Amino acid sequence: TPESAERTAVPGVATGLAVTGMGGEVLFVEASAGDGEPQLTLTGQLGEVMKESARIALTYVRAHAVQLGITDPTVLDRHIHVHVPAGAVPKDGPSAGVTMVTALVSMATGRPVRADVGMTGEVTLNGRVLPIGGVKQKLLAAQQAGLRTVFVPIRNEPDLDDVPAEIRDRLEVVPSIDVADLVAAALAPAEAAQRAA
Amino acid sequence: TPESAERTAVPGVATGLAVTGMGGEVLFVEASAGDGEPQLTLTGQLGEVMKESARIALTYVRAHAVQLGITDPTVLDRHIHVHVPAGAVPKDGPSAGVTMVTALVSMATGRPVRADVGMTGEVTLNGRVLPIGGVKQKLLAAQQAGLRTVFVPIRNEPDLDDVPAEIRDRLEVVPSIDVADLVAAALAPAEAAQRAA
Amino acid sequence: TPESAERTAVPGVATGLAVTGMGGEVLFVEASAGDGEPQLTLTGQLGEVMKESARIALTYVRAHAVQLGITDPTVLDRHIHVHVPAGAVPKDGPSAGVTMVTALVSMATGRPVRADVGMTGEVTLNGRVLPIGGVKQKLLAAQQAGLRTVFVPIRNEPDLDDVPAEIRDRLEVVPSIDVADLVAAALAPAEAAQRAA
Amino acid sequence: TPESAERTAVPGVATGLAVTGMGGEVLFVEASAGDGEPQLTLTGQLGEVMKESARIALTYVRAHAVQLGITDPTVLDRHIHVHVPAGAVPKDGPSAGVTMVTALVSMATGRPVRADVGMTGEVTLNGRVLPIGGVKQKLLAAQQAGLRTVFVPIRNEPDLDDVPAEIRDRLEVVPSIDVADLVAAALAPAEAAQRAA
Amino acid sequence: TPESAERTAVPGVATGLAVTGMGGEVLFVEASAGDGEPQLTLTGQLGEVMKESARIALTYVRAHAVQLGITDPTVLDRHIHVHVPAGAVPKDGPSAGVTMVTALVSMATGRPVRADVGMTGEVTLNGRVLPIGGVKQKLLAAQQAGLRTVFVPIRNEPDLDDVPAEIRDRLEVVPSIDVADLVAAALAPAEAAQRAA
Amino acid sequence: TPESAERTAVPGVATGLAVTGMGGEVLFVEASAGDGEPQLTLTGQLGEVMKESARIALTYVRAHAVQLGITDPTVLDRHIHVHVPAGAVPKDGPSAGVTMVTALVSMATGRPVRADVGMTGEVTLNGRVLPIGGVKQKLLAAQQAGLRTVFVPIRNEPDLDDVPAEIRDRLEVVPSIDVADLVAAALAPAEAAQRAA
Ligand SMILES: [Ca+2]
Ligand SMILES: [Ca+2]
Ligand SMILES: [Ca+2]
Ligand SMILES: [Ca+2]
Ligand SMILES: [Ca+2]
Ligand SMILES: [Ca+2]
Ligand SMILES: [Ca+2]
Ligand SMILES: [Ca+2]
Ligand SMILES: [Ca+2]
Ligand SMILES: [Ca+2]
Ligand SMILES: [Ca+2]
Ligand SMILES: [Ca+2]
């Protein structure tokens, strides 16, 4: 998967799955922390629901920093910028919640996200993963993009029956109920991060 | 009630009852306090009236912290985030007022809300519980969700006549006039909270 | 008057009179002061003119704190929240001005408003009471709600001719020109407040 | 002139002249300075142009405080509130500029405005008085309200020909070019202010 | 030129040229610096493009203060107010850029603008003068207003052919490419400013 | 290339390529840092997507200051103003991303951009260059403006086939994938900057 491997080579980038009028698609959530007024800047032509997803993700990560392995939580009080390319494509919906949490934790720990992992799922303020739509199209897009492991909300398991067998066979579909478990599985091991640092 | 039990297992989550075009429904109000600029962040596609309910709830809880058993009221001056999943469903109306008060007190005391409790009711700035609509549908939804105790505004008692006997028989309906009493009855005992801590 | 007695039992609540498409109505203005960023929060689906009334009332009370018997004026520099239930009913117009002034002074002095008192009138920045509309319907609503004393702008005295004699006989209508005099008459005596404290 | 005499009995109130669909009208500009965040609060359903007039007036008064006889200019850095009753009547246009300047200087010096004085005129950032419309209707309204002296922009002198002789005879019309001169003539003498204090 | 002479007699005012549906017109840009929150207040019913011109002008003047002869650049960090009378006339377009720069430098240096000078031209963030429209109407208005010297963008030189000879003969048209040169030529000599102080 | 040479003679200006209804066009992005509230001011009638491009560019440059050769990164925490003349022409789209990054780095290092260089490309938060539209028209505009070197996203290489040979022959087209490499090649050598200082 050249695209996702290049994109997620640096910490702070996670691979999500979206559905558009054109079918399923892979998208990348980028998170960055820097100087400047402490605030959350959101770019990528995000709709209201998707902006709320980013605020929910940030509150969740701040409140669960220790559990998520973030040793310096003050990074979350800096100026946080979350961007979702491509810049001119409007995007909306809550299903990027898990991707936003993962990108923020990757940024805050310095551990990159595994290159072959994609994910979809709404997140609550307590990290619970809620079901989303478009499972079939998303898995198809994941497979075409060369991903190997896809995290899907546990309550979407019934939708997997609609996914063609040849797609399912090439993907490891991991049902998610707690985003903290998803993050632990999706990030590259801490040692890898240290070597990269 | 598996859903409400899982959702309210952590402090800061209370179970409300709403009415949509599809009938009655159970919703969960999540409250979280964290670092960052002291302000109230509201997510879940809340309409103007429901946003005002959250501001009223926060002012009420701040002004009555001692009465409500909040030993460290400074938690209420942190960055407060109130979220009502599901993230893409628009929600409005004042009837989640008691649920917001309960979620905030649960968050501030660390005492979880009892798993089998649902509630509905507008709240004034002084904690008085005002009547709401849709009592019949809300009780039906509560019973279907496996709840046992439902708090309803005292001025809605006449509406209980319209509720089928088989629903009423399976629920303890508690008339509310002061939200402080409601909160005291809805939260798990303080000892339980201490054991969980 | 059970409703207004219960509502105004605590300091910070004053009973106003409004006119809606449904006729006259009693409304309650609630004021609360608390921690948090010093600002004025307004809830109750208030229209632009009614929001301006609240800002005018607060400026007037701040500038005349000594005259109004407020011994600790710093309470007016805290986070002030003014709410007008019911939360889902849109409200507008300048005629709640005197009610807002009274609620704020009651809040700042700790003296509750007399339970049998209603009021209506626009207020200027200097506390002058300007005439309003709907006198007939408002007095009818006041009488039906069991109020005994109603403050009405002095320039509305001609409108009293239209009020049926059986209504006027049961109400003491007090013409107002200076809101400071209205407040002095509407608040319960200071001793009562001290006993309650 | 009972109305204007009562309204302008306290410092901070100046009598202006406006034109509405109903003809000329007298309006009162009220200015107040108090605690709270230093900012300019504008109420009275003011349109964009009239709000800008207030900002221009405040900048002019701050920059010319010494010339205008303001011995404590720090009052202009407090929370300034400018209100134009009646609260529900929309108002717009630049012609209240001189009235706003006069109300602010009256507020800042403690000198009340003379009770029999009315005024109209746009003001520039340097205090120059620019012409306005509706001179005839405004003078008629001034005379009916019992005013004696009316300040009118010098460039409106040609419009005076249209004013009926019986109106002009009862008014002293003072042409204005510099608002500082207008203010000096419109305020009551400083001694009067001291006696009142 | 009585009007422009009176208007520009004080520092901080520069004479611009605009085009409206009514033809060319002279306008005056007024700049003032005072106490209060450091910010840029813009009045005169300015459209979005003209507001941006003011922000560009301020950034340019701040960045080139030394080159422009501003000995105390801290004046530019105060509360800056730029007003363009008349207050009720909507204005837009980028061609007042040079006028805004000139008014700001005049304000900051205390040197008044020469009374017989008018100007038009867009300004970039680096002070480059870009071409504008309506040269013919603007020069006609300048001549009618009694101006003698008019600054026009160098890239508008071809438009001068359309200007009637009798207009051009009465004006000195100065082509501009760098607004710093324009400012140096448009301000009265520093000695004059000192004598006036 | 007289125009781009003059425009880019000072640090902080970079030459971009845009497509309008009129075909390809050269545009200049100007960046300036100054005193005043730390914030990002954007002018030039920029649409939402283009404004987001500027925010993305600033976050990227702040996070990669060392790699980009910025020895004093505090300049990026000052008041940053990015302007894109001409002021009255609406502009939008993400393809000025690389130009904004280049202008900001030029401003922060004091190294001017090479006069014969143009560029186009969206930028992600990690500096990756994404493809854009209108390659053919942009190269035509670049050649007509006398540019010699044009940076184009590597993923736009297939579009080069559509560009007429006589255009391609006169331009060096450099495919870009990492904006840091683009910046290093587009800025004049550091010695030149020092000589100019
Ligand atoms: Ca979605
Ligand atoms: Ca599989
Ligand atoms: Ca509801
Ligand atoms: Ca029962
Ligand atoms: Ca009303
Ligand atoms: Ca009576
Ligand atoms: Ca007017
Ligand atoms: Ca006369
Ligand atoms: Ca123009
Ligand atoms: Ca000539
Ligand atoms: Ca573009
Ligand atoms: Ca070539």
PDB file of C-alpha atoms in Angstrom, chain D residues 28-152:
ATOM      1  CA  PHE D  28     -32.849  60.467  23.869  1.00  0.00           C
ATOM      2  CA  VAL D  29     -29.332  59.059  23.818  1.00  0.00           C
ATOM      3  CA  GLU D  30     -28.287  57.612  27.169  1.00  0.00           C
ATOM      4  CA  ALA D  31     -24.635  56.919  28.049  1.00  0.00           C
ATOM      5  CA  SER D  32     -23.365  55.077  31.104  1.00  0.00           C
ATOM      6  CA  ALA D  33     -19.901  53.965  32.274  1.00  0.00           C
ATOM      7  CA  GLY D  34     -19.404  51.095  34.641  1.00  0.00           C
ATOM      8  CA  ASP D  35     -17.315  48.143  35.709  1.00  0.00           C
ATOM      9  CA  GLY D  36     -16.917  45.085  33.587  1.00  0.00           C
ATOM     10  CA  GLU D  37     -14.851  44.261  30.509  1.00  0.00           C
ATOM     11  CA  PRO D  38     -13.826  47.536  28.754  1.00  0.00           C
ATOM     12  CA  GLN D  39     -16.044  47.573  25.700  1.00  0.00           C
ATOM     13  CA  LEU D  40     -18.858  49.482  24.034  1.00  0.00           C
ATOM     14  CA  THR D  41     -22.345  47.989  24.466  1.00  0.00           C
ATOM     15  CA  LEU D  42     -24.997  49.394  22.132  1.00  0.00           C
ATOM     16  CA  THR D  43     -28.721  48.801  22.632  1.00  0.00           C
ATOM     17  CA  GLY D  44     -31.990  50.187  21.277  1.00  0.00           C
ATOM     18  CA  GLN D  45     -32.235  48.161  18.071  1.00  0.00           C
ATOM     19  CA  LEU D  46     -29.614  50.322  16.363  1.00  0.00           C
ATOM     20  CA  GLY D  47     -28.786  49.700  12.706  1.00  0.00           C
ATOM     21  CA  GLU D  48     -25.232  49.321  11.422  1.00  0.00           C
ATOM     22  CA  VAL D  49     -24.763  52.996  10.519  1.00  0.00           C
ATOM     23  CA  MET D  50     -25.995  54.196  13.909  1.00  0.00           C
ATOM     24  CA  LYS D  51     -23.728  51.687  15.687  1.00  0.00           C
ATOM     25  CA  GLU D  52     -20.821  53.081  13.711  1.00  0.00           C
ATOM     26  CA  SER D  53     -21.859  56.602  14.796  1.00  0.00           C
ATOM     27  CA  ALA D  54     -21.466  55.525  18.406  1.00  0.00           C
ATOM     28  CA  ARG D  55     -17.999  54.100  17.768  1.00  0.00           C
ATOM     29  CA  ILE D  56     -16.969  57.290  15.949  1.00  0.00           C
ATOM     30  CA  ALA D  57     -18.329  59.403  18.798  1.00  0.00           C
ATOM     31  CA  LEU D  58     -16.402  57.425  21.409  1.00  0.00           C
ATOM     32  CA  THR D  59     -13.128  57.610  19.463  1.00  0.00           C
ATOM     33  CA  TYR D  60     -13.589  61.356  18.971  1.00  0.00           C
ATOM     34  CA  VAL D  61     -14.322  61.989  22.662  1.00  0.00           C
ATOM     35  CA  ARG D  62     -11.369  59.862  23.793  1.00  0.00           C
ATOM     36  CA  ALA D  63      -9.001  61.741  21.454  1.00  0.00           C
ATOM     37  CA  HIS D  64     -10.270  65.200  22.452  1.00  0.00           C
ATOM     38  CA  ALA D  65     -10.926  64.651  26.164  1.00  0.00           C
ATOM     39  CA  VAL D  66      -8.860  67.625  27.361  1.00  0.00           C
ATOM     40  CA  GLN D  67     -10.394  70.040  24.858  1.00  0.00           C
ATOM     41  CA  LEU D  68     -13.874  68.819  25.896  1.00  0.00           C
ATOM     42  CA  GLY D  69     -13.226  69.489  29.584  1.00  0.00           C
ATOM     43  CA  ILE D  70     -13.032  65.878  30.718  1.00  0.00           C
ATOM     44  CA  THR D  71     -10.743  65.950  33.747  1.00  0.00           C
ATOM     45  CA  ASP D  72     -10.742  62.157  34.287  1.00  0.00           C
ATOM     46  CA  PRO D  73     -10.508  60.550  30.855  1.00  0.00           C
ATOM     47  CA  THR D  74     -10.124  57.039  32.354  1.00  0.00           C
ATOM     48  CA  VAL D  75     -13.914  56.937  32.619  1.00  0.00           C
ATOM     49  CA  LEU D  76     -13.865  56.461  28.833  1.00  0.00           C
ATOM     50  CA  ASP D  77     -11.862  53.231  29.190  1.00  0.00           C
ATOM     51  CA  ARG D  78     -14.484  51.579  31.399  1.00  0.00           C
ATOM     52  CA  HIS D  79     -17.435  49.543  30.095  1.00  0.00           C
ATOM     53  CA  ILE D  80     -19.443  52.109  28.115  1.00  0.00           C
ATOM     54  CA  HIS D  81     -23.110  51.442  27.393  1.00  0.00           C
ATOM     55  CA  VAL D  82     -25.038  53.642  24.957  1.00  0.00           C
ATOM     56  CA  HIS D  83     -28.783  53.075  24.778  1.00  0.00           C
ATOM     57  CA  VAL D  84     -31.446  54.800  22.698  1.00  0.00           C
ATOM     58  CA  PRO D  85     -35.010  54.143  23.907  1.00  0.00           C
ATOM     59  CA  ALA D  86     -37.599  53.031  22.994  1.00  0.00           C
ATOM     60  CA  GLY D  87     -36.121  49.549  23.047  1.00  0.00           C
ATOM     61  CA  ALA D  88     -38.320  47.949  20.406  1.00  0.00           C
ATOM     62  CA  VAL D  89     -38.117  50.673  17.750  1.00  0.00           C
ATOM     63  CA  PRO D  90     -35.438  50.065  15.069  1.00  0.00           C
ATOM     64  CA  LYS D  91     -33.268  53.151  14.485  1.00  0.00           C
ATOM     65  CA  ASP D  92     -30.579  53.917  11.952  1.00  0.00           C
ATOM     66  CA  GLY D  93     -28.665  56.642  10.179  1.00  0.00           C
ATOM     67  CA  PRO D  94     -25.661  58.830  11.033  1.00  0.00           C
ATOM     68  CA  SER D  95     -27.518  61.926  12.204  1.00  0.00           C
ATOM     69  CA  ALA D  96     -27.368  61.055  15.914  1.00  0.00           C
ATOM     70  CA  GLY D  97     -23.592  61.545  15.849  1.00  0.00           C
ATOM     71  CA  VAL D  98     -23.613  64.924  17.623  1.00  0.00           C
ATOM     72  CA  THR D  99     -26.125  63.618  20.166  1.00  0.00           C
ATOM     73  CA  MET D 100     -23.895  60.670  20.983  1.00  0.00           C
ATOM     74  CA  VAL D 101     -20.852  62.878  21.402  1.00  0.00           C
ATOM     75  CA  THR D 102     -22.833  65.187  23.693  1.00  0.00           C
ATOM     76  CA  ALA D 103     -24.207  62.315  25.805  1.00  0.00           C
ATOM     77  CA  LEU D 104     -20.716  60.837  26.236  1.00  0.00           C
ATOM     78  CA  VAL D 105     -19.175  64.180  27.248  1.00  0.00           C
ATOM     79  CA  SER D 106     -22.045  64.826  29.660  1.00  0.00           C
ATOM     80  CA  MET D 107     -21.466  61.395  31.193  1.00  0.00           C
ATOM     81  CA  ALA D 108     -17.700  61.908  31.444  1.00  0.00           C
ATOM     82  CA  THR D 109     -17.888  65.418  32.933  1.00  0.00           C
ATOM     83  CA  GLY D 110     -20.953  64.962  35.129  1.00  0.00           C
ATOM     84  CA  ARG D 111     -22.470  68.080  33.572  1.00  0.00           C
ATOM     85  CA  PRO D 112     -26.099  67.511  32.479  1.00  0.00           C
ATOM     86  CA  VAL D 113     -27.268  68.633  29.058  1.00  0.00           C
ATOM     87  CA  ARG D 114     -29.448  71.758  28.984  1.00  0.00           C
ATOM     88  CA  ALA D 115     -33.098  70.692  29.111  1.00  0.00           C
ATOM     89  CA  ASP D 116     -34.316  72.860  26.243  1.00  0.00           C
ATOM     90  CA  VAL D 117     -31.670  71.808  23.718  1.00  0.00           C
ATOM     91  CA  GLY D 118     -32.047  69.419  20.780  1.00  0.00           C
ATOM     92  CA  MET D 119     -29.523  68.525  18.106  1.00  0.00           C
ATOM     93  CA  THR D 120     -28.896  66.651  14.867  1.00  0.00           C
ATOM     94  CA  GLY D 121     -25.816  66.087  12.739  1.00  0.00           C
ATOM     95  CA  GLU D 122     -23.345  63.484  11.537  1.00  0.00           C
ATOM     96  CA  VAL D 123     -19.875  63.673  13.104  1.00  0.00           C
ATOM     97  CA  THR D 124     -16.524  62.769  11.581  1.00  0.00           C
ATOM     98  CA  LEU D 125     -13.612  61.273  13.492  1.00  0.00           C
ATOM     99  CA  ASN D 126     -12.242  64.817  13.835  1.00  0.00           C
ATOM    100  CA  GLY D 127     -15.468  66.323  15.163  1.00  0.00           C
ATOM    101  CA  ARG D 128     -16.585  68.030  11.997  1.00  0.00           C
ATOM    102  CA  VAL D 129     -20.392  68.228  11.682  1.00  0.00           C
ATOM    103  CA  LEU D 130     -21.721  66.922   8.359  1.00  0.00           C
ATOM    104  CA  PRO D 131     -25.186  67.625   6.900  1.00  0.00           C
ATOM    105  CA  ILE D 132     -28.181  65.362   7.473  1.00  0.00           C
ATOM    106  CA  GLY D 133     -31.705  64.983   6.082  1.00  0.00           C
ATOM    107  CA  GLY D 134     -35.173  65.838   7.333  1.00  0.00           C
ATOM    108  CA  VAL D 135     -34.416  69.282   8.762  1.00  0.00           C
ATOM    109  CA  LYS D 136     -37.983  70.492   8.363  1.00  0.00           C
ATOM    110  CA  GLN D 137     -39.589  67.529  10.148  1.00  0.00           C
ATOM    111  CA  LYS D 138     -36.949  67.578  12.861  1.00  0.00           C
ATOM    112  CA  LEU D 139     -37.470  71.257  13.682  1.00  0.00           C
ATOM    113  CA  LEU D 140     -41.214  70.709  13.762  1.00  0.00           C
ATOM    114  CA  ALA D 141     -40.763  67.849  16.222  1.00  0.00           C
ATOM    115  CA  ALA D 142     -38.377  69.950  18.324  1.00  0.00           C
ATOM    116  CA  GLN D 143     -40.854  72.777  18.566  1.00  0.00           C
ATOM    117  CA  GLN D 144     -43.725  70.435  19.438  1.00  0.00           C
ATOM    118  CA  ALA D 145     -41.591  68.870  22.191  1.00  0.00           C
ATOM    119  CA  GLY D 146     -41.050  72.306  23.676  1.00  0.00           C
ATOM    120  CA  LEU D 147     -37.359  72.635  22.868  1.00  0.00           C
ATOM    121  CA  ARG D 148     -35.916  76.143  22.485  1.00  0.00           C
ATOM    122  CA  THR D 149     -32.476  75.685  20.970  1.00  0.00           C
ATOM    123  CA  VAL D 150     -31.674  73.332  18.126  1.00  0.00           C
ATOM    124  CA  PHE D 151     -28.206  72.613  16.733  1.00  0.00           C
ATOM    125  CA  VAL D 152     -28.201  71.946  12.984  1.00  0.00           C
TER     126      VAL D 152
END
